[in-house]
Coordinates of C-alpha atoms and ligand atoms in Angstrom, one line a residue:
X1 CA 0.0 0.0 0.0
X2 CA 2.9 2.6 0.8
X3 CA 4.5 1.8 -2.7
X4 CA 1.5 2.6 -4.2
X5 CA 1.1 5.6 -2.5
X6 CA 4.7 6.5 -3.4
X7 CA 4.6 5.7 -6.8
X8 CA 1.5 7.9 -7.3
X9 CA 2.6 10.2 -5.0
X10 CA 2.3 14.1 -5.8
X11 CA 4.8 17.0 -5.5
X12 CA 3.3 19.5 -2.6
X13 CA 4.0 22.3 -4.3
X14 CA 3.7 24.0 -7.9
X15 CA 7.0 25.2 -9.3
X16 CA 6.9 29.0 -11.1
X17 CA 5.9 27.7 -14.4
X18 CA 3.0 25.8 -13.2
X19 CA 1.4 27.9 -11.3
X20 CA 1.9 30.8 -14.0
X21 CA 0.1 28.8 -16.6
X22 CA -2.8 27.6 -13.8
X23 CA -3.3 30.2 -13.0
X24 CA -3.4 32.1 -16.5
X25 CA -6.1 29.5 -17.1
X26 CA -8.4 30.4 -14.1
X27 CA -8.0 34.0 -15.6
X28 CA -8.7 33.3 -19.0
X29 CA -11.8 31.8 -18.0
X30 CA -13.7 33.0 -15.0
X31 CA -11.6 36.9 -14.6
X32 CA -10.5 35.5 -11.0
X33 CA -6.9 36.7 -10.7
X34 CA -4.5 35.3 -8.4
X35 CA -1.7 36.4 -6.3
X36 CA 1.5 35.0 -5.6
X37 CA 0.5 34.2 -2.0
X38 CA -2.4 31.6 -3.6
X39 CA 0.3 29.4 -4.7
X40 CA -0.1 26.8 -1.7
X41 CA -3.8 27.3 -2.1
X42 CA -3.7 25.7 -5.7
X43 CA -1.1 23.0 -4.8
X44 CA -3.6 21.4 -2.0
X45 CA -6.6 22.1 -4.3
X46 CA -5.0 20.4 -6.9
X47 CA -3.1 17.8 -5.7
X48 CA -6.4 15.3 -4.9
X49 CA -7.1 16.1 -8.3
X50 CA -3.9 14.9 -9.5
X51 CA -3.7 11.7 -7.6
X52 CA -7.5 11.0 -9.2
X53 CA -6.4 11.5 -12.6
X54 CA -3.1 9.1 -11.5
X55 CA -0.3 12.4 -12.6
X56 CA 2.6 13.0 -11.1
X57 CA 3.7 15.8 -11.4
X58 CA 1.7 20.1 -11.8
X59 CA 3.1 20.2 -15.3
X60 CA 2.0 17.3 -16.2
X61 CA -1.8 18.2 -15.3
X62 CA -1.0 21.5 -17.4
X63 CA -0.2 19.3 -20.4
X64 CA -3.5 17.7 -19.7
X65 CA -5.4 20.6 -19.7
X66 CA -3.9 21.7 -22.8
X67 CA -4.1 18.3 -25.0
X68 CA -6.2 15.8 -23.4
X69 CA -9.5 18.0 -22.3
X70 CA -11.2 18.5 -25.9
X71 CA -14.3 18.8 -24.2
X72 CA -13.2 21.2 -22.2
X73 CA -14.6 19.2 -18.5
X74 CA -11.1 19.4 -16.9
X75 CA -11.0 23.1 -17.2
X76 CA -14.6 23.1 -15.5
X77 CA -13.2 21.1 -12.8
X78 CA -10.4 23.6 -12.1
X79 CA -12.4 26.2 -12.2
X80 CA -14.2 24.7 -9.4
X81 CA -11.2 23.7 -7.6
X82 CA -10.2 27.1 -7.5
X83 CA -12.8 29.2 -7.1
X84 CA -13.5 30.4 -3.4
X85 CA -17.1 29.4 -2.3
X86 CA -17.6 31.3 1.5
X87 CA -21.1 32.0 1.7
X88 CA -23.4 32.1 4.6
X89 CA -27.5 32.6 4.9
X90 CA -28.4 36.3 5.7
X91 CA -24.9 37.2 5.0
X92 CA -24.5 41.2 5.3
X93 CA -28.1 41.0 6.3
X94 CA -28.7 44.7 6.1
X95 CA -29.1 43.8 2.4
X96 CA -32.2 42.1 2.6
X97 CA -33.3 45.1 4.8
X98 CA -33.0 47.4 1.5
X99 CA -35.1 44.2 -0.6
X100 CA -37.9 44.8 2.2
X101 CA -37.7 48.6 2.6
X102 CA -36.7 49.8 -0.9
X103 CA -37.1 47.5 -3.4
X104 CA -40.2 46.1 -2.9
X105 CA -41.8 49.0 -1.5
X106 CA -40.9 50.6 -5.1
X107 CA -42.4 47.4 -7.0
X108 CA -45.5 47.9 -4.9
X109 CA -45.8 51.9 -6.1
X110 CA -45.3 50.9 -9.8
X111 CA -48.0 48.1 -9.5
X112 CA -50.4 50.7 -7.8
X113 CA -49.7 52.8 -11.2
X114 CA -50.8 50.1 -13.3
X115 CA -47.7 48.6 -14.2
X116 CA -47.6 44.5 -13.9
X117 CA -46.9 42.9 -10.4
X118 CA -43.4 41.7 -11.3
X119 CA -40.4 41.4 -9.2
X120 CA -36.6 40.0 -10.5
X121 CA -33.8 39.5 -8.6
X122 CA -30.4 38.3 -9.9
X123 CA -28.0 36.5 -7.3
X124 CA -25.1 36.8 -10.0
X125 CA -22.2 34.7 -8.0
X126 CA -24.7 32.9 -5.8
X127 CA -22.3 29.6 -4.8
X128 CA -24.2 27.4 -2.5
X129 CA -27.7 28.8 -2.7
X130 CA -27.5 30.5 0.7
X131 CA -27.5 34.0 -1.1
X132 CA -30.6 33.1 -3.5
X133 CA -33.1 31.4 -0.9
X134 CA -32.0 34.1 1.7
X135 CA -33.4 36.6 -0.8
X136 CA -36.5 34.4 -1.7
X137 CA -37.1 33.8 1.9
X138 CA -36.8 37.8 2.3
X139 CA -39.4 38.7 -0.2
X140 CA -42.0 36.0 0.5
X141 CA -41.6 37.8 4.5
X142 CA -42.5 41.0 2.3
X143 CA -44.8 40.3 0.2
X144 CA -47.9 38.7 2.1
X145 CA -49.6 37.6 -0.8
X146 CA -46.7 36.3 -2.9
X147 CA -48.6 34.6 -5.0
X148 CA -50.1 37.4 -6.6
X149 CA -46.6 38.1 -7.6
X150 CA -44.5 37.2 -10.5
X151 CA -41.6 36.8 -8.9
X152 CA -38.4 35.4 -10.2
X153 CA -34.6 35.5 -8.7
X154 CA -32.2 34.4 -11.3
X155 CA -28.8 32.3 -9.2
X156 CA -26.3 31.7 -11.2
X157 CA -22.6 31.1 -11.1
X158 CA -19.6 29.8 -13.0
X159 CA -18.7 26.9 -10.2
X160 CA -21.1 23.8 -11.6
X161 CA -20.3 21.9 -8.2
X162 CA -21.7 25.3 -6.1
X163 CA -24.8 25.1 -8.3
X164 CA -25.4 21.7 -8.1
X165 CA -25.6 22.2 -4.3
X166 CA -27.8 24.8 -4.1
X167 CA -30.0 23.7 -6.7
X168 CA -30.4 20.3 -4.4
X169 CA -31.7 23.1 -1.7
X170 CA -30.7 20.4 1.6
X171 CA -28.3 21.9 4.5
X172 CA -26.8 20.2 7.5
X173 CA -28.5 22.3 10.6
X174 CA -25.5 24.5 11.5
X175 CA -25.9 26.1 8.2
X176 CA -29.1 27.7 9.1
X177 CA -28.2 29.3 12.5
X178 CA -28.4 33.1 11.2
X179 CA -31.6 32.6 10.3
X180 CA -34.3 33.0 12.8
X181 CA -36.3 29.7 13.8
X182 CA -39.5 31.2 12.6
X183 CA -37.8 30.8 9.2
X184 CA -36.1 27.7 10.1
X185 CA -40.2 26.3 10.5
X186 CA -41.9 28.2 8.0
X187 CA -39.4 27.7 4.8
X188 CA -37.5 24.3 4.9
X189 CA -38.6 20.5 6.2
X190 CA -36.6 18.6 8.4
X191 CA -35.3 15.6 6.8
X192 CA -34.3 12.8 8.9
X193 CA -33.3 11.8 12.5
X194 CA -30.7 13.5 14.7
X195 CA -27.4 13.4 14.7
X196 CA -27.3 13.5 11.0
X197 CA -30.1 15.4 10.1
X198 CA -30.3 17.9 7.3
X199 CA -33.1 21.0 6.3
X200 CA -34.4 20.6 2.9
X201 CA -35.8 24.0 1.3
X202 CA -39.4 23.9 0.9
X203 CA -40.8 23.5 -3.1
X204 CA -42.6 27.1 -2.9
X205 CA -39.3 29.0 -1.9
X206 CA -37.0 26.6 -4.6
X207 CA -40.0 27.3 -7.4
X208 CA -39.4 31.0 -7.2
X209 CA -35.6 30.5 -7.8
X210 CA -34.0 29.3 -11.6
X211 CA -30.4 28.1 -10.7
X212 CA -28.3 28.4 -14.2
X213 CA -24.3 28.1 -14.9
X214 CA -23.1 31.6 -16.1
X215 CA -20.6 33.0 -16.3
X216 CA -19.8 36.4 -15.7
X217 CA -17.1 37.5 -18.2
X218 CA -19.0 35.8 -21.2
X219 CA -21.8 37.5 -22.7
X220 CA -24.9 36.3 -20.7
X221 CA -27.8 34.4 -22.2
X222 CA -30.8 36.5 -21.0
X223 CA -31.5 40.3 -21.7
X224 CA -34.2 40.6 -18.7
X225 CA -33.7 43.7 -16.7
X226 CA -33.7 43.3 -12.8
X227 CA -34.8 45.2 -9.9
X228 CA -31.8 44.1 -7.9
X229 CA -28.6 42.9 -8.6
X230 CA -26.6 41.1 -5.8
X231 CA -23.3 40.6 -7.3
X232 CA -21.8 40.1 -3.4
X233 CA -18.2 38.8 -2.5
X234 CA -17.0 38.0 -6.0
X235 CA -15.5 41.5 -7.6
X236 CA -12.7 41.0 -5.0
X237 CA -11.2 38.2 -7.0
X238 CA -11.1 40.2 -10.1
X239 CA -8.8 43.2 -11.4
X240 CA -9.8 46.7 -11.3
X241 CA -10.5 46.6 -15.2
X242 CA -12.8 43.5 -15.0
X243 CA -14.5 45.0 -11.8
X244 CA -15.0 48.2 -13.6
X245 CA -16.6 46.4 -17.2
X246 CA -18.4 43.6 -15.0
X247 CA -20.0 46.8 -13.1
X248 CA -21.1 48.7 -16.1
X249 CA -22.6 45.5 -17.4
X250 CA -24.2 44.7 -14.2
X251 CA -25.6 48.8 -14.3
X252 CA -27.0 48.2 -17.7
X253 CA -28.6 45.1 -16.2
X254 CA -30.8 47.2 -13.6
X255 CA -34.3 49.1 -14.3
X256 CA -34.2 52.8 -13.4
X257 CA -33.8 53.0 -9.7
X258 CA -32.4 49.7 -9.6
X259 CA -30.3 48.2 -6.8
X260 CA -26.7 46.8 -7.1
X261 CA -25.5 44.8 -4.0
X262 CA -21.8 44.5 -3.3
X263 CA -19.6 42.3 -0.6
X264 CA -18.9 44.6 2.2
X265 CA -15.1 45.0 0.9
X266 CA -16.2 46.1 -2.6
X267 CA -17.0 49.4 -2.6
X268 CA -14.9 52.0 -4.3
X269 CA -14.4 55.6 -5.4
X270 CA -15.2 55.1 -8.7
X271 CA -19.0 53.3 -8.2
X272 CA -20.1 56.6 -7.0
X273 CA -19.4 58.2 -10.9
X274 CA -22.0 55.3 -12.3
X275 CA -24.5 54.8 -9.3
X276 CA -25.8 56.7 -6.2
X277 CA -24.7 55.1 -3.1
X278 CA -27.1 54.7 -0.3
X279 CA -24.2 53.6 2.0
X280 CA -23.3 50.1 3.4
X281 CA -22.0 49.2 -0.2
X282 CA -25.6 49.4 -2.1
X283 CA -25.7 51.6 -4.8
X284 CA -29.0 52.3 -6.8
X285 CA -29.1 52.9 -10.8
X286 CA -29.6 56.7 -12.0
X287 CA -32.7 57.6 -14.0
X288 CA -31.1 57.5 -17.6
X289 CA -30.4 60.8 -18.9
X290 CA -30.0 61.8 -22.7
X291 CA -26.6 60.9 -24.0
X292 CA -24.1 58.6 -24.2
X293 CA -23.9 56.3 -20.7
X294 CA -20.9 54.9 -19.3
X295 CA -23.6 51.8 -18.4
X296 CA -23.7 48.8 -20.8
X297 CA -26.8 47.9 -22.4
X298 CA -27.0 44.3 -23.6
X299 CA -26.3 45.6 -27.1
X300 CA -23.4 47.1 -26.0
X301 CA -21.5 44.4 -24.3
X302 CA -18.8 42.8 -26.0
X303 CA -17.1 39.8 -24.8
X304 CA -13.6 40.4 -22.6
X305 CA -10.8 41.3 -24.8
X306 CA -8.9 38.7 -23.2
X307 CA -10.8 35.9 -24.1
X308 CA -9.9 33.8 -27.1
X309 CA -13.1 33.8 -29.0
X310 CA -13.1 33.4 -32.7
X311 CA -15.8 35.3 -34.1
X312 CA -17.6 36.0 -30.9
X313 CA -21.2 37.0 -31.2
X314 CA -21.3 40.6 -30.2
X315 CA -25.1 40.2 -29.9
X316 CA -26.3 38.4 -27.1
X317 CA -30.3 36.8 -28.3
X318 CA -32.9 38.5 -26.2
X319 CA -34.2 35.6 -24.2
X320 CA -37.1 36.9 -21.1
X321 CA -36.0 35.7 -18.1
X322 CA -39.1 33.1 -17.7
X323 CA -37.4 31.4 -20.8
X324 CA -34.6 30.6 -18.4
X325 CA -36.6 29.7 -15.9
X326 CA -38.7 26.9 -18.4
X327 CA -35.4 25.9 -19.2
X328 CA -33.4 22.6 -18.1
X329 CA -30.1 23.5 -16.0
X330 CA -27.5 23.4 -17.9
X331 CA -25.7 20.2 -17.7
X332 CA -21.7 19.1 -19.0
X333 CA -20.5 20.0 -22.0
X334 CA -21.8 17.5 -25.1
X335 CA -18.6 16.6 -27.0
X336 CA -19.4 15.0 -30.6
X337 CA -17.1 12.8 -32.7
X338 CA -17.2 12.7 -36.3
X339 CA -20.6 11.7 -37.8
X340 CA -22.7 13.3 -35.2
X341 CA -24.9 15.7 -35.0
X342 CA -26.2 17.4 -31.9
X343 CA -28.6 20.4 -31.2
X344 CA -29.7 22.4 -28.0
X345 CA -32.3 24.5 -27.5
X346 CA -31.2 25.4 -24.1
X347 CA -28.2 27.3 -22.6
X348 CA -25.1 24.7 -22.9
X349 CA -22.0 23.9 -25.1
X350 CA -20.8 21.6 -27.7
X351 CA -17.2 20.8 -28.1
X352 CA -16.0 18.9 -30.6
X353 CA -12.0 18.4 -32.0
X354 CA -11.2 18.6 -35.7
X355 CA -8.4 17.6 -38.2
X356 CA -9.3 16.9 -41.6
X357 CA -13.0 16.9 -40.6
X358 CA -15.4 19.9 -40.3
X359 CA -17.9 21.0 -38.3
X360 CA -20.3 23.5 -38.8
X361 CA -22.2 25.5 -36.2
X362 CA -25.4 27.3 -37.0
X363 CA -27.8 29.2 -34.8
X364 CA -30.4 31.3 -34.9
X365 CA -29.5 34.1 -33.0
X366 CA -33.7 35.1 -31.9
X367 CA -34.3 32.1 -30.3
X368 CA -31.3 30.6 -29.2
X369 CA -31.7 27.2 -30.8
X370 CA -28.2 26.0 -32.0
X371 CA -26.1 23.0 -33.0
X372 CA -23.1 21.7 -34.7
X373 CA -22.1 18.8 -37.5
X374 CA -18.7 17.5 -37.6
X375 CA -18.3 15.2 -40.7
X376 CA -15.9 14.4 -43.8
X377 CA -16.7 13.9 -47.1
X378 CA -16.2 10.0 -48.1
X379 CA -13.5 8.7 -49.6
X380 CA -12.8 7.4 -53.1
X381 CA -14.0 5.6 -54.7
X382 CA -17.3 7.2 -53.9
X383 CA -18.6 9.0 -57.5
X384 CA -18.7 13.1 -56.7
X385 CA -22.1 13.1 -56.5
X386 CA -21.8 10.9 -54.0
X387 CA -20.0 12.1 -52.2
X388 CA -21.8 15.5 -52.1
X389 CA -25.1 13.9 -51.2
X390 CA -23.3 12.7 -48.0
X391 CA -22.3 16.5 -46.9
X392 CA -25.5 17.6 -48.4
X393 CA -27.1 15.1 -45.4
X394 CA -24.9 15.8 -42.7
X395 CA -26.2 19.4 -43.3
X396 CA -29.7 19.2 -43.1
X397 CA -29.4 16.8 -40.4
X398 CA -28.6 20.1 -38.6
X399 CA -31.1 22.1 -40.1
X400 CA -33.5 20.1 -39.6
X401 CA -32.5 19.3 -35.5
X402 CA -32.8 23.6 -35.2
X403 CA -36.0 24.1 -36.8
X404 CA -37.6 21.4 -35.2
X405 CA -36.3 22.6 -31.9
X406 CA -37.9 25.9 -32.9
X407 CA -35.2 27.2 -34.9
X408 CA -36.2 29.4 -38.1
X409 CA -34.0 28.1 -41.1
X410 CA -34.1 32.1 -42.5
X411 CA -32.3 33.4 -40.0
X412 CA -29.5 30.8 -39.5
X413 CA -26.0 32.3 -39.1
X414 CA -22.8 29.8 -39.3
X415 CA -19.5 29.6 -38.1
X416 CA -17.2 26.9 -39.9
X417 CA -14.5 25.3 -38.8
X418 CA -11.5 22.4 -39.5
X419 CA -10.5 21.2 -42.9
X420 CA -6.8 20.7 -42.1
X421 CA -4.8 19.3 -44.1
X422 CA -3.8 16.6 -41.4
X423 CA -4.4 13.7 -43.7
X424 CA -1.8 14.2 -46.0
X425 CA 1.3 12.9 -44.8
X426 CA -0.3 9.7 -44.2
X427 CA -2.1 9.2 -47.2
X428 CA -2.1 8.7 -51.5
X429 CA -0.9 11.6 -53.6
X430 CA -4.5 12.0 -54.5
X431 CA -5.8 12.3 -51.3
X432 CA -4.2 15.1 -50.3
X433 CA -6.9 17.5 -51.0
X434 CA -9.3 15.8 -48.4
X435 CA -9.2 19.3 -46.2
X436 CA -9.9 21.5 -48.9
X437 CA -12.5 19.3 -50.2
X438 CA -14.6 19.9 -47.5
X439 CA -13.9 23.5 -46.7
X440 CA -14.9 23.7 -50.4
X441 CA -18.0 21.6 -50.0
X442 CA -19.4 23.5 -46.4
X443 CA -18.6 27.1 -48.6
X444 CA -20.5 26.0 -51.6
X445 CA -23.3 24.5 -49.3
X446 CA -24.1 27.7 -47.4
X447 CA -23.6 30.0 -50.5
X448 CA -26.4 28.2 -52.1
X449 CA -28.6 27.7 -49.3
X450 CA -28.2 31.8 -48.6
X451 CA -27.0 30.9 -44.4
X452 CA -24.1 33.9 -44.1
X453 CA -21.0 32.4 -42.8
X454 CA -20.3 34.7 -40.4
X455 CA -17.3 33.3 -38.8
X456 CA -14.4 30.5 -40.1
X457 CA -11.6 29.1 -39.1
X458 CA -10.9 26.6 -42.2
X459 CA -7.8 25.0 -43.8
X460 CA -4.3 24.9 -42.3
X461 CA -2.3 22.2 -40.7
X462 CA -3.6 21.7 -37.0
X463 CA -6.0 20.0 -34.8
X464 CA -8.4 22.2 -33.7
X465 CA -10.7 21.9 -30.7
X466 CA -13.9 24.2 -31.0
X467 CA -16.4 24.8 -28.1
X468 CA -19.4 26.4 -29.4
X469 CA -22.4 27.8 -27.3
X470 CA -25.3 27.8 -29.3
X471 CA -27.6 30.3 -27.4
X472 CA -25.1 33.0 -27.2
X473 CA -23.6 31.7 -31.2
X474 CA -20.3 32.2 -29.2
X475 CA -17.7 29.9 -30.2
X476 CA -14.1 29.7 -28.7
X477 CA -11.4 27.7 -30.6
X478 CA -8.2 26.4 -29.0
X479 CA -5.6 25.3 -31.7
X480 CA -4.2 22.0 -30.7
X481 CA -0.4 20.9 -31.1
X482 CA -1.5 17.4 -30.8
X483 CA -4.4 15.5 -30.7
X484 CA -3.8 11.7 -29.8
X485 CA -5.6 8.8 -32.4
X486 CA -7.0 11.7 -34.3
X487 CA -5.6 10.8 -37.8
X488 CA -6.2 7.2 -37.3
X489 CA -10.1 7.6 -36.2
X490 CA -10.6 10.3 -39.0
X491 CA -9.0 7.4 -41.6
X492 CA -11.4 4.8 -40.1
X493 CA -14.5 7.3 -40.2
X494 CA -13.6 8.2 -44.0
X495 CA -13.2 5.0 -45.4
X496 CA -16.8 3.8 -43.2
X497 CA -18.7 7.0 -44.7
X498 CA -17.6 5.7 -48.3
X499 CA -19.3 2.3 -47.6
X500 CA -22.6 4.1 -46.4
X501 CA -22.5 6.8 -49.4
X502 CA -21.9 3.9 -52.0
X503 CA -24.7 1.8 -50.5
X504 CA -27.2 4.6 -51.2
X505 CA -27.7 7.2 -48.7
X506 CA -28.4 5.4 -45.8
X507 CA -26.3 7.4 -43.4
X508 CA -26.0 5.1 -40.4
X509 CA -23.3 6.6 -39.0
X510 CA -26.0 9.4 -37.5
X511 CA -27.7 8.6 -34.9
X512 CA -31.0 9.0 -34.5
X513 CA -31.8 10.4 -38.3
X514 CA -34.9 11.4 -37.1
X515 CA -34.3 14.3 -34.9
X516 CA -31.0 14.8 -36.3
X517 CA -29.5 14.9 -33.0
X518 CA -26.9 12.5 -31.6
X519 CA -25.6 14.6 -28.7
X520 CA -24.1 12.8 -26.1
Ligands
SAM1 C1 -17.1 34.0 -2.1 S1 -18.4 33.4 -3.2 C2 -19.7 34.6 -2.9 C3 -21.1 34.0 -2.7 C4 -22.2 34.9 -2.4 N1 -22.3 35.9 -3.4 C5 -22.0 35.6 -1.1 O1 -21.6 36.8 -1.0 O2 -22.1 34.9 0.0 C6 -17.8 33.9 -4.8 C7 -18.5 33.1 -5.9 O3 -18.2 33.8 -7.2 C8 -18.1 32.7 -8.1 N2 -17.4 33.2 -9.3 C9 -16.1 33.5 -9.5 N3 -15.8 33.9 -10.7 C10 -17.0 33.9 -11.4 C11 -17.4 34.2 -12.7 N4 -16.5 34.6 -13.6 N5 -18.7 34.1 -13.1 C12 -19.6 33.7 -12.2 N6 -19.3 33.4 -10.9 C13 -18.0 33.5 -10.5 C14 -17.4 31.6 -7.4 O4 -17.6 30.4 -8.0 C15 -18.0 31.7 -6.0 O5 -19.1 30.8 -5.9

């Protein structure tokens, strides 16, 4: 048992390198910046993590990250190593105070004018839950008949662990000291004998909540406008110029009058040039005034320079915030190999990795509904029309998985990508064209079918590992030095896509034909 341990056993601490390009990771994808002094945080964070995946040594976790994660889970798995999760019920409680004595006060003044009975709350880094329910719990204290309300708090957050715990709703009994027993009674049910007990949140306060992965430096899949904002405990990971853009974002976010809620450490000089502070770090949205606004609308927003996004969408689809409340949580990434097809109609990500192949990803940018192809035109000796007929299917596949998942084929956009020329070297002297083949096929395809290719990243000599969000048309591609079997399974896949081209159209190789979807 010791020599086992030994021979797996992990460095206890990250040499410079390491922790550089760890932490240049965390950066690139969630804004969390961290200092020199976090280095023996990420070594014990990691080093479980290591032993799990049976590595030896930081750098060679880095290497994994960069070559062996095409669908991009590992990263999400770092990300919630690494991110801090402190949150407490009723935390900063004099918060909820401004819910009870401003904000719904105010809701109840507009609904007296005529205006719709509508409250919405975002909880924008709301780890556990605590945050969220603590605000539902406050509201449903403030609002005696509730139910007359339509009343929705949007919790999201970039940590998918964090979320899955607060979307289960159950807390051991210490969690809920700081909040008084009346709401210990009134808003959860005990589950469960002591010692060992636990408080489950009761269905009426969970119903009001919609718990959804987002993440705040990418552009965010909803345009609803909120009444509050808590964005609580989270800017203090981030540098000034990501606190700064996140807070104009968030600004643009509120209605008129609008609060934003910080952690008590996050308030600074410069909010008081966007917002008006009312003290204790809450700061309420200005009545708009004509001319330009140092507040970002939705339109506005770009994605952070910073990120490597190829042919980011700069327009985020205007989805109501009840549409992400219908909608299913978002669950891992769906990676596709070559020959399937896959299409979501709900916020998530496809990730796929390319060589010779390509993949195609269409959305339509109004409602959200997205997917992506990956294919390759057969090989010889398939006749041309042949061989044509076989892209032609693998792209209606696709359009036919978005409109039936309430797409509308006229205002498809598409971003294409792969078509390497990886092949080559391994192949005939007449096979050498496979790459351009099928960057030439996908162009032809969407000239004629009128679908603008908005975005490309075709032809060259690498691997290629896209990750495209189809509600946001967002797509970020990682060139790859390396991708392990990739020839080999693209030669296998091309020579099995001749046999089903020759025998006549029947495209086996796609799953499920009839909704066009194979997503994992
Ligand atoms: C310290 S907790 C704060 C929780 C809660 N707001 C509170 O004040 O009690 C910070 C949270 O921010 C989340 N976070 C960090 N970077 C984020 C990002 N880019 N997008 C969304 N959430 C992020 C973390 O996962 C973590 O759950």
């Amino acid at each position: 048992m010791t020599a086992l341990l030994t021979a797996i056993a992990v460095p206890d601490s990250v040499c410079d390198a390491e922790f550089n390009a760890l932490r240049n990771l965390l950066y690139r994808e969630t804004g969390v910046s961290l200092s020199d002094a976090k280095r023996a945080l990420v070594s014990s964070r990691l080093a479980r993590r290591l032993r799990q995946l049976n590595l030896r040594t930081f750098g060679e976790y880095v290497g994994y990250l960069r070559d062996r994660d095409p669908s991009g889970a590992e990263l999400q798995t770092l990300v919630n190593c690494l991110t801090t999760n402190k949150t407490d019920f009723l935390r900063e409680p004099h918060h909820f105070g401004f819910l009870r004595e401003v904000v719904v006060p105010d809701a109840r003044r507009r609904a007296a004018q005529g205006e719709p009975r509508r409250l919405r709350i975002w909880s924008a880094a709301c780890s556990q839950g605590d945050e969220p329910y603590s605000i539902a719990m406050a509201l449903l204290e403030s609002l005696p008949s509730a139910e007359a309300w339509d009343v929705k708090i949007l919790a999201s957050d970039v940590n998918t662990d964090v979320l899955a715990t607060a979307q289960a709703g159950e807390y051991p009994p210490e969690k809920l000291a700081p909040l008084p027993d009346a709401w210990r009674n009134k808003y959860f049910i005990r589950r469960g004998g002591a010692p060992g007990h636990t408080y489950r949140v009761r269905p009426e306060v969970q119903s009001l909540i919609a718990f959804r992965r987002i993440n705040l430096m990418e552009p965010w899949p909803h345009q609803a406008t909120f009444d509050a904002i808590f964005c609580r405990n989270v800017l203090i990971y981030f540098d000034q110029t990501t606190q700064e853009r996140l807070v104009q974002r968030l600004g643009g976010r509120l209605r008129e009058h609008g609060l934003l809620m910080l952690g008590h450490s996050e308030s600074s000089p410069w909010l008081a040039e966007l917002f008006d502070p009312l003290g204790k770090t809450v700061y309420r949205r200005r009545p708009a005034k004509p001319g330009p606004s140092r507040l970002l609308t939705a339109a506005q927003e770009r994605p952070r320079s910073s990120t490597a996004a190829a042919g980011a969408s700069t327009h985020t689809p205007a989805l109501p915030l009840n549409r992400i409340a219908g909608a299913p949580a978002i669950g891992p990434p769906r990676n596709i190999l070559a020959g399937q097809t896959c299409v979501l109609a709900e916020p998530g990500e496809i990730t796929t990795i390319l060589g010779s192949c390509v993949a195609v990803c269409l959305y339509d940018p109004q409602s959200g509904v997205g997917g992506m192809n990956h294919f390759m035109l057969p090989a010889q000796p398939v006749d041309a029309g042949a061989s044509a007929r076989y892209g032609v299917h693998a792209m209606e596949l696709l359009i036919t998985g978005i409109m039936k998942r309430g797409g509308e084929r006229g205002r498809l956009q598409a971003k294409a990508f792969g078509g390497a020329n990886l092949l080559q070297l391994q192949l005939t002297h007449d096979s050498c064209q496979i790459g351009r083949q099928n960057v030439a096929f996908v162009k032809k395809f969407l000239a004629d079918e009128q679908i603008p290719l908005v975005a490309e990243k075709l032809g060259g000599g690498q691997p290629l590992r896209i990750r495209f969000q189809p509600q946001t048309g967002r797509v970020l591609v990682k060139t790859l030095s390396r991708a392990a079997d990739l020839v080999s399974r693209e030669r296998i896949y091309r020579s099995k896509s001749a046999k089903a081209a020759t025998a006549g159209g029947e495209f086996t190789l796609f799953t499920n034909p009839g909704l066009g979807n194979s997503c994992p």
